[in-house]
Coordinates of C-alpha atoms and ligand atoms in Angstrom, one line a residue:
M175 CA -28.1 9.0 -15.5
I176 CA -26.5 6.6 -13.1
R177 CA -29.7 5.2 -11.8
H178 CA -28.4 1.9 -10.5
I179 CA -25.5 3.3 -8.4
S180 CA -27.6 4.2 -5.4
R181 CA -28.8 0.6 -4.9
I182 CA -25.3 -0.9 -5.3
S183 CA -23.1 1.0 -3.1
S184 CA -25.1 1.7 0.0
Q185 CA -23.9 -1.6 1.4
F186 CA -20.4 -0.1 1.8
S187 CA -19.5 1.8 4.9
K188 CA -16.5 3.4 3.2
P189 CA -17.4 5.0 -0.1
F190 CA -16.5 3.2 -3.3
T191 CA -13.6 5.5 -4.2
V192 CA -12.7 6.3 -7.8
I193 CA -9.8 8.5 -9.0
I194 CA -10.0 10.1 -12.4
E195 CA -6.6 10.3 -14.1
G196 CA -5.3 11.5 -17.4
N197 CA -3.0 14.1 -19.0
I198 CA -3.5 17.9 -18.6
G199 CA -6.6 18.7 -20.8
S200 CA -7.8 15.1 -21.0
G201 CA -11.3 16.1 -19.8
K202 CA -11.3 15.1 -16.1
S203 CA -13.4 18.1 -15.1
T204 CA -16.0 17.3 -17.9
F205 CA -16.1 13.7 -16.8
L206 CA -16.8 14.7 -13.2
Q207 CA -19.6 17.1 -14.3
H208 CA -21.4 14.1 -15.8
F209 CA -21.7 12.6 -12.3
E210 CA -22.1 15.9 -10.4
N211 CA -25.8 15.9 -9.8
H212 CA -26.3 12.3 -8.8
K213 CA -27.5 12.2 -5.2
D214 CA -25.3 9.2 -4.3
V215 CA -22.0 10.5 -5.7
C216 CA -19.6 12.8 -4.0
V217 CA -17.6 14.6 -6.6
L218 CA -14.3 16.2 -5.5
S219 CA -12.9 18.3 -8.2
E220 CA -9.2 19.2 -8.3
P221 CA -8.3 22.1 -5.9
V222 CA -6.8 24.3 -8.6
E223 CA -8.3 27.3 -6.9
M224 CA -6.4 26.5 -3.7
W225 CA -3.2 26.2 -5.7
R226 CA -3.9 29.6 -7.2
N227 CA -4.4 31.1 -3.7
C228 CA -2.3 29.7 -0.9
A229 CA -2.5 32.6 1.6
G230 CA -2.6 35.0 -1.4
H231 CA 0.1 33.3 -3.4
N232 CA -0.6 31.8 -6.8
L233 CA 1.6 28.7 -6.6
L234 CA 0.4 27.4 -10.0
A235 CA 1.6 30.6 -11.7
N236 CA 4.8 30.6 -9.7
H237 CA 5.5 27.1 -10.7
Y238 CA 5.1 27.8 -14.4
E239 CA 7.0 31.1 -14.3
N240 CA 10.0 29.8 -12.4
P241 CA 9.8 26.0 -12.0
V242 CA 13.3 25.6 -10.6
K243 CA 12.5 27.9 -7.8
W244 CA 8.9 27.0 -7.1
S245 CA 8.1 23.4 -8.1
F246 CA 9.1 22.0 -4.8
T247 CA 6.8 24.4 -3.0
F248 CA 4.0 23.7 -5.4
Q249 CA 4.3 19.9 -5.3
S250 CA 4.5 20.0 -1.5
Y251 CA 1.2 21.9 -1.4
I252 CA -0.4 19.6 -4.0
Q253 CA 0.5 16.6 -1.8
L254 CA -1.3 18.2 1.1
T255 CA -4.4 19.2 -0.9
M256 CA -4.6 15.7 -2.4
L257 CA -4.4 14.1 1.1
Q258 CA -7.2 16.4 2.2
R259 CA -9.3 15.2 -0.8
H260 CA -8.5 11.5 -0.2
T261 CA -9.5 11.7 3.5
F262 CA -12.6 13.9 2.9
V263 CA -15.5 12.3 4.7
T264 CA -18.8 11.8 2.9
S265 CA -21.9 9.9 3.7
K266 CA -22.5 9.2 0.0
P267 CA -21.7 5.7 -1.2
I268 CA -19.5 6.7 -4.1
K269 CA -16.6 9.2 -4.1
L270 CA -15.0 10.5 -7.3
L271 CA -11.7 12.3 -7.0
E272 CA -10.1 14.4 -9.8
R273 CA -6.6 13.1 -9.8
S274 CA -4.8 11.7 -6.7
I275 CA -1.7 11.8 -4.5
F276 CA -0.5 9.0 -6.8
S277 CA -0.5 10.8 -10.1
A278 CA 1.0 13.9 -8.4
R279 CA 3.9 11.6 -7.3
Y280 CA 4.2 9.2 -10.2
C281 CA 3.6 11.6 -13.1
F282 CA 4.3 15.2 -12.1
I283 CA 7.1 14.9 -9.5
E284 CA 8.7 12.2 -11.7
Q285 CA 8.6 14.4 -14.7
L286 CA 10.1 17.4 -12.8
F287 CA 12.9 15.1 -11.6
R288 CA 13.6 13.7 -15.1
R289 CA 13.7 17.3 -16.6
G290 CA 16.2 18.3 -13.9
T291 CA 13.8 20.9 -12.5
L292 CA 13.6 19.1 -9.1
E293 CA 16.9 17.7 -7.9
A294 CA 17.3 14.4 -6.1
P295 CA 17.3 15.8 -2.5
S296 CA 14.0 17.6 -3.1
V297 CA 12.5 14.5 -4.7
S298 CA 13.6 12.5 -1.7
V299 CA 11.9 14.8 0.7
L300 CA 8.6 14.7 -1.3
N301 CA 8.9 11.0 -1.6
E302 CA 9.5 10.5 2.2
W303 CA 6.3 12.5 2.8
F304 CA 4.5 10.5 0.1
K305 CA 5.5 7.2 1.6
Y306 CA 4.6 8.3 5.1
V307 CA 1.2 9.6 4.0
I308 CA 0.2 6.5 2.0
T309 CA 1.0 4.2 4.8
K310 CA -0.4 6.2 7.8
F311 CA -3.6 7.5 6.1
D312 CA -6.4 5.7 4.4
V313 CA -5.8 6.8 0.8
S314 CA -7.2 3.6 -0.6
V315 CA -8.8 3.5 -4.0
D316 CA -11.3 1.1 -5.5
L317 CA -11.0 2.0 -9.2
I318 CA -8.9 4.2 -11.4
V319 CA -10.5 5.7 -14.5
Y320 CA -7.8 6.6 -17.0
L321 CA -8.9 9.2 -19.6
R322 CA -6.5 8.2 -22.3
T323 CA -5.6 10.8 -24.9
S324 CA -3.0 11.6 -27.4
P325 CA -0.6 14.5 -26.7
E326 CA -1.6 16.4 -29.8
V327 CA -5.3 16.4 -28.9
V328 CA -4.7 17.7 -25.4
Y329 CA -2.2 20.2 -26.7
E330 CA -5.0 21.7 -28.8
R331 CA -7.4 21.7 -25.9
V332 CA -4.8 23.5 -23.6
L333 CA -4.3 26.1 -26.3
T334 CA -8.0 26.6 -26.7
R335 CA -8.9 26.9 -23.0
N336 CA -6.0 29.4 -22.7
R337 CA -5.6 29.1 -18.9
K338 CA -3.3 32.1 -18.1
E339 CA -0.8 30.1 -16.0
E340 CA -0.4 27.4 -18.7
Q341 CA 1.0 29.6 -21.5
S342 CA 4.4 27.9 -21.3
V343 CA 3.0 24.3 -21.6
S344 CA 4.6 22.8 -24.7
L345 CA 3.7 19.8 -26.8
Q346 CA 6.9 18.1 -25.6
Y347 CA 5.8 18.7 -21.9
L348 CA 2.5 17.0 -22.7
K349 CA 4.2 14.2 -24.5
D350 CA 6.5 13.5 -21.6
L351 CA 3.5 13.6 -19.2
H352 CA 1.6 11.3 -21.5
D353 CA 4.4 8.7 -21.5
L354 CA 4.4 8.7 -17.7
H355 CA 0.7 8.2 -17.5
E356 CA 0.9 5.5 -20.2
N357 CA 3.7 3.6 -18.5
W358 CA 1.9 3.8 -15.1
L359 CA -1.7 3.1 -16.1
F360 CA -1.7 1.5 -19.6
H361 CA 1.5 -0.5 -20.1
K362 CA 1.8 -1.0 -16.3
T363 CA 5.5 -0.9 -16.5
A364 CA 6.2 1.8 -14.0
F365 CA 5.2 2.2 -10.3
S366 CA 2.3 0.4 -8.9
R367 CA -1.4 0.9 -9.3
P368 CA -3.6 1.4 -6.2
A369 CA -6.6 -0.2 -7.9
H370 CA -7.8 -1.8 -11.2
V371 CA -7.7 0.6 -14.2
L372 CA -10.6 1.3 -16.5
T373 CA -9.3 3.0 -19.7
L374 CA -11.6 5.3 -21.6
N375 CA -10.9 6.9 -25.0
A376 CA -10.8 10.6 -24.1
D377 CA -9.7 11.8 -27.5
L378 CA -13.4 11.7 -28.5
G379 CA -15.4 14.9 -28.6
R380 CA -18.0 15.9 -26.1
L381 CA -20.9 14.0 -27.7
A382 CA -19.2 10.7 -28.5
I383 CA -17.5 10.6 -25.1
R384 CA -20.9 10.0 -23.4
E385 CA -20.7 6.4 -24.6
E386 CA -17.3 6.1 -22.8
Y387 CA -18.9 7.6 -19.7
Q388 CA -21.5 4.9 -19.9
K389 CA -18.7 2.3 -19.8
C390 CA -17.7 3.7 -16.5
E391 CA -21.2 3.6 -15.1
D392 CA -21.5 0.0 -16.3
H393 CA -18.2 -0.9 -14.7
L394 CA -19.3 0.7 -11.4
L395 CA -22.3 -1.5 -11.6
S396 CA -20.4 -4.7 -12.2
V397 CA -17.8 -4.2 -9.5
T398 CA -20.1 -3.0 -6.8
G399 CA -23.3 -4.9 -7.7
Ligands
TTP164 P1 -4.6 18.7 -14.3 O1 -4.6 18.0 -13.0 O2 -4.2 17.9 -15.4 O3 -6.0 19.3 -14.5 P2 -6.7 19.9 -15.8 O4 -7.5 21.1 -15.4 O5 -5.8 20.0 -16.9 O6 -7.7 18.7 -16.1 P3 -8.7 18.5 -17.3 O7 -8.4 19.4 -18.4 O8 -8.5 17.0 -17.7 O9 -10.1 18.7 -16.7 O10 -3.7 20.0 -14.1 C1 -4.0 21.2 -13.6 C2 -2.7 22.0 -13.6 O11 -1.9 21.7 -12.5 C3 -1.9 21.8 -14.9 O12 -1.3 23.0 -15.3 C4 -0.8 20.8 -14.4 C5 -0.6 21.3 -13.0 N1 -0.2 20.2 -12.1 C6 1.2 20.1 -11.7 O13 2.0 20.9 -12.2 N2 1.5 19.2 -10.8 C7 0.7 18.3 -10.3 O14 1.1 17.4 -9.4 C8 -0.7 18.3 -10.7 C9 -1.7 17.4 -10.1 C10 -1.1 19.3 -11.5

């Protein structure tokens, strides 16, 4: 599947690190599954299961049930789990991460602030942590893969997958998150990008999207080869 990757990246002592970004339901997990069995790729899926069970507490559910009360707690924990992913040590030459500490800050925390769910003092505390973490730890990234979707398409997917915690996710919520991703990764008018962005059309269905995955493989070849 990605037959050339092994030969290209073994020269790097630090793995070539790719973060996979996109709206809720954009297909990040499916994208990662495509690379999962390659011997040279370390795939780090999002720690949703950790968010569902922090010492027995389902923070994801708490967050959606009562965001004003719990979103600070939830986003604090997400920052920690993202840092754990970024600093995960692997001997494999390529590391793929589902999301990052960057999208948690630039998209989700930002959205909660704009909606008034998180107030300025809470955002300031999360932001101070964020700034400290990104300067004191190696969270560097070599490539961002942006799975670009339209809000209507991901809304349908969220309804279809029917994750029990996400019952309150509305089309408007996804539109707002979409705009934040777009301004950050596509129009490049907000925040800064930790690496070059490769944009894929993730509105496509499961079969057609394989061609988009191929673009990513090709890009990995061109930047590392
Ligand atoms: P996503 O990170 O978008 O994962 P997903 O399972 O929707 O990915 P895909 O369908 O593309 O494979 O979100 C997981 C859940 O966590 C979703 O309900 C949004 C929520 N979330 C936050 O509320 N804040 C955050 O900072 C992050 C990263 C996720």
